[in-house]
Amino acid sequence: MRPTVANCGDHRLVTVARLEWHLNKSCSLTLVQLQSLLSIEFNADVLTSTIRKLDGMLFTIKTTRIEPAACNNDLNKTKRQTFAASILYHIEEGDYVVYYDETNYKIYCKRSQGRSKRGQRAVEKMPASKGPNVQVQCVVCLGPTA
């Protein structure tokens, strides 16, 4: 969807606003990626040196901080609380408890720098699973063996 503009000054403001929108959506976009997005949306060639002028808008390059999308939200906290209560109930009842755990060795690569306004973190929301991994599994038994 191409935004409508009245004159050249408005066109510049819309373009800059769109750049800011893209960076707020994904802070790790490169200048070339931003250039191609603007080319698609506005059907205009914009130089990467022009886009780099975002530094004048107080956008700077920083190391990105990963914030998992589903980490510590209210639903997950409730699920963990219910699970912990269930485990404690079974331990109190004297049930035989087997602890099974797995750990993931992630084979994952991502861009580690992104742009954000000065004074703000470059945060990138990531899904809980980031790609292929190797699983290491372990079972620990507490109690007599049969």
PDB file of C-alpha atoms in Angstrom, residues 14-70:
ATOM      1  CA  VAL A  14       6.074  10.065   5.024  1.00  0.00           C
ATOM      2  CA  THR A  15       9.283   8.343   3.892  1.00  0.00           C
ATOM      3  CA  VAL A  16      11.081   9.152   7.143  1.00  0.00           C
ATOM      4  CA  ALA A  17       8.047   8.013   9.160  1.00  0.00           C
ATOM      5  CA  ARG A  18       8.004   4.758   7.206  1.00  0.00           C
ATOM      6  CA  LEU A  19      11.726   4.213   7.870  1.00  0.00           C
ATOM      7  CA  GLU A  20      11.115   4.756  11.562  1.00  0.00           C
ATOM      8  CA  TRP A  21       8.161   2.333  11.462  1.00  0.00           C
ATOM      9  CA  HIS A  22      10.310  -0.384   9.836  1.00  0.00           C
ATOM     10  CA  LEU A  23      13.087   0.113  12.398  1.00  0.00           C
ATOM     11  CA  ASN A  24      10.623  -0.063  15.291  1.00  0.00           C
ATOM     12  CA  LYS A  25       9.248  -3.288  13.817  1.00  0.00           C
ATOM     13  CA  SER A  26      12.680  -4.881  13.278  1.00  0.00           C
ATOM     14  CA  CYS A  27      15.693  -3.041  14.632  1.00  0.00           C
ATOM     15  CA  SER A  28      18.227  -5.319  12.911  1.00  0.00           C
ATOM     16  CA  LEU A  29      17.436  -4.256   9.327  1.00  0.00           C
ATOM     17  CA  THR A  30      20.496  -3.271   7.313  1.00  0.00           C
ATOM     18  CA  LEU A  31      20.704  -0.126   5.193  1.00  0.00           C
ATOM     19  CA  VAL A  32      20.380  -2.203   2.011  1.00  0.00           C
ATOM     20  CA  GLN A  33      17.254  -3.929   3.364  1.00  0.00           C
ATOM     21  CA  LEU A  34      15.730  -0.560   4.279  1.00  0.00           C
ATOM     22  CA  GLN A  35      16.591   0.711   0.805  1.00  0.00           C
ATOM     23  CA  SER A  36      14.803  -2.208  -0.873  1.00  0.00           C
ATOM     24  CA  LEU A  37      11.736  -1.806   1.378  1.00  0.00           C
ATOM     25  CA  LEU A  38      11.454   1.872   0.435  1.00  0.00           C
ATOM     26  CA  SER A  39      11.969   1.009  -3.218  1.00  0.00           C
ATOM     27  CA  ILE A  40       9.070  -1.454  -3.064  1.00  0.00           C
ATOM     28  CA  GLU A  41       6.726   0.802  -1.071  1.00  0.00           C
ATOM     29  CA  PHE A  42       7.392   4.162  -2.736  1.00  0.00           C
ATOM     30  CA  ASN A  43       8.730   3.035  -6.129  1.00  0.00           C
ATOM     31  CA  ALA A  44      11.686   5.373  -5.656  1.00  0.00           C
ATOM     32  CA  ASP A  45      15.440   4.912  -5.441  1.00  0.00           C
ATOM     33  CA  VAL A  46      16.839   6.075  -2.121  1.00  0.00           C
ATOM     34  CA  LEU A  47      20.570   5.983  -1.481  1.00  0.00           C
ATOM     35  CA  THR A  48      21.838   4.123   1.572  1.00  0.00           C
ATOM     36  CA  SER A  49      23.787   7.256   2.493  1.00  0.00           C
ATOM     37  CA  THR A  50      20.451   9.093   2.731  1.00  0.00           C
ATOM     38  CA  ILE A  51      19.016   6.374   4.951  1.00  0.00           C
ATOM     39  CA  ARG A  52      22.153   6.529   7.083  1.00  0.00           C
ATOM     40  CA  LYS A  53      21.152  10.098   7.934  1.00  0.00           C
ATOM     41  CA  LEU A  54      18.798   8.465  10.431  1.00  0.00           C
ATOM     42  CA  ASP A  55      21.681   9.056  12.819  1.00  0.00           C
ATOM     43  CA  GLY A  56      20.603  12.712  12.644  1.00  0.00           C
ATOM     44  CA  MET A  57      17.175  11.581  13.890  1.00  0.00           C
ATOM     45  CA  LEU A  58      18.951  10.183  16.967  1.00  0.00           C
ATOM     46  CA  PHE A  59      19.013   6.618  15.617  1.00  0.00           C
ATOM     47  CA  THR A  60      22.247   4.847  16.511  1.00  0.00           C
ATOM     48  CA  ILE A  61      23.659   1.351  16.072  1.00  0.00           C
ATOM     49  CA  LYS A  62      23.706  -0.792  19.206  1.00  0.00           C
ATOM     50  CA  THR A  63      24.065  -4.409  20.165  1.00  0.00           C
ATOM     51  CA  THR A  64      20.592  -5.930  20.065  1.00  0.00           C
ATOM     52  CA  ARG A  65      19.003  -7.359  23.165  1.00  0.00           C
ATOM     53  CA  ILE A  66      16.901 -10.472  22.658  1.00  0.00           C
ATOM     54  CA  GLU A  67      13.594 -10.584  24.459  1.00  0.00           C
ATOM     55  CA  PRO A  68      11.752 -13.913  24.024  1.00  0.00           C
ATOM     56  CA  ALA A  69       8.172 -13.378  22.904  1.00  0.00           C
ATOM     57  CA  ALA A  70       6.617 -15.833  25.383  1.00  0.00           C
TER      58      ALA A  70
END
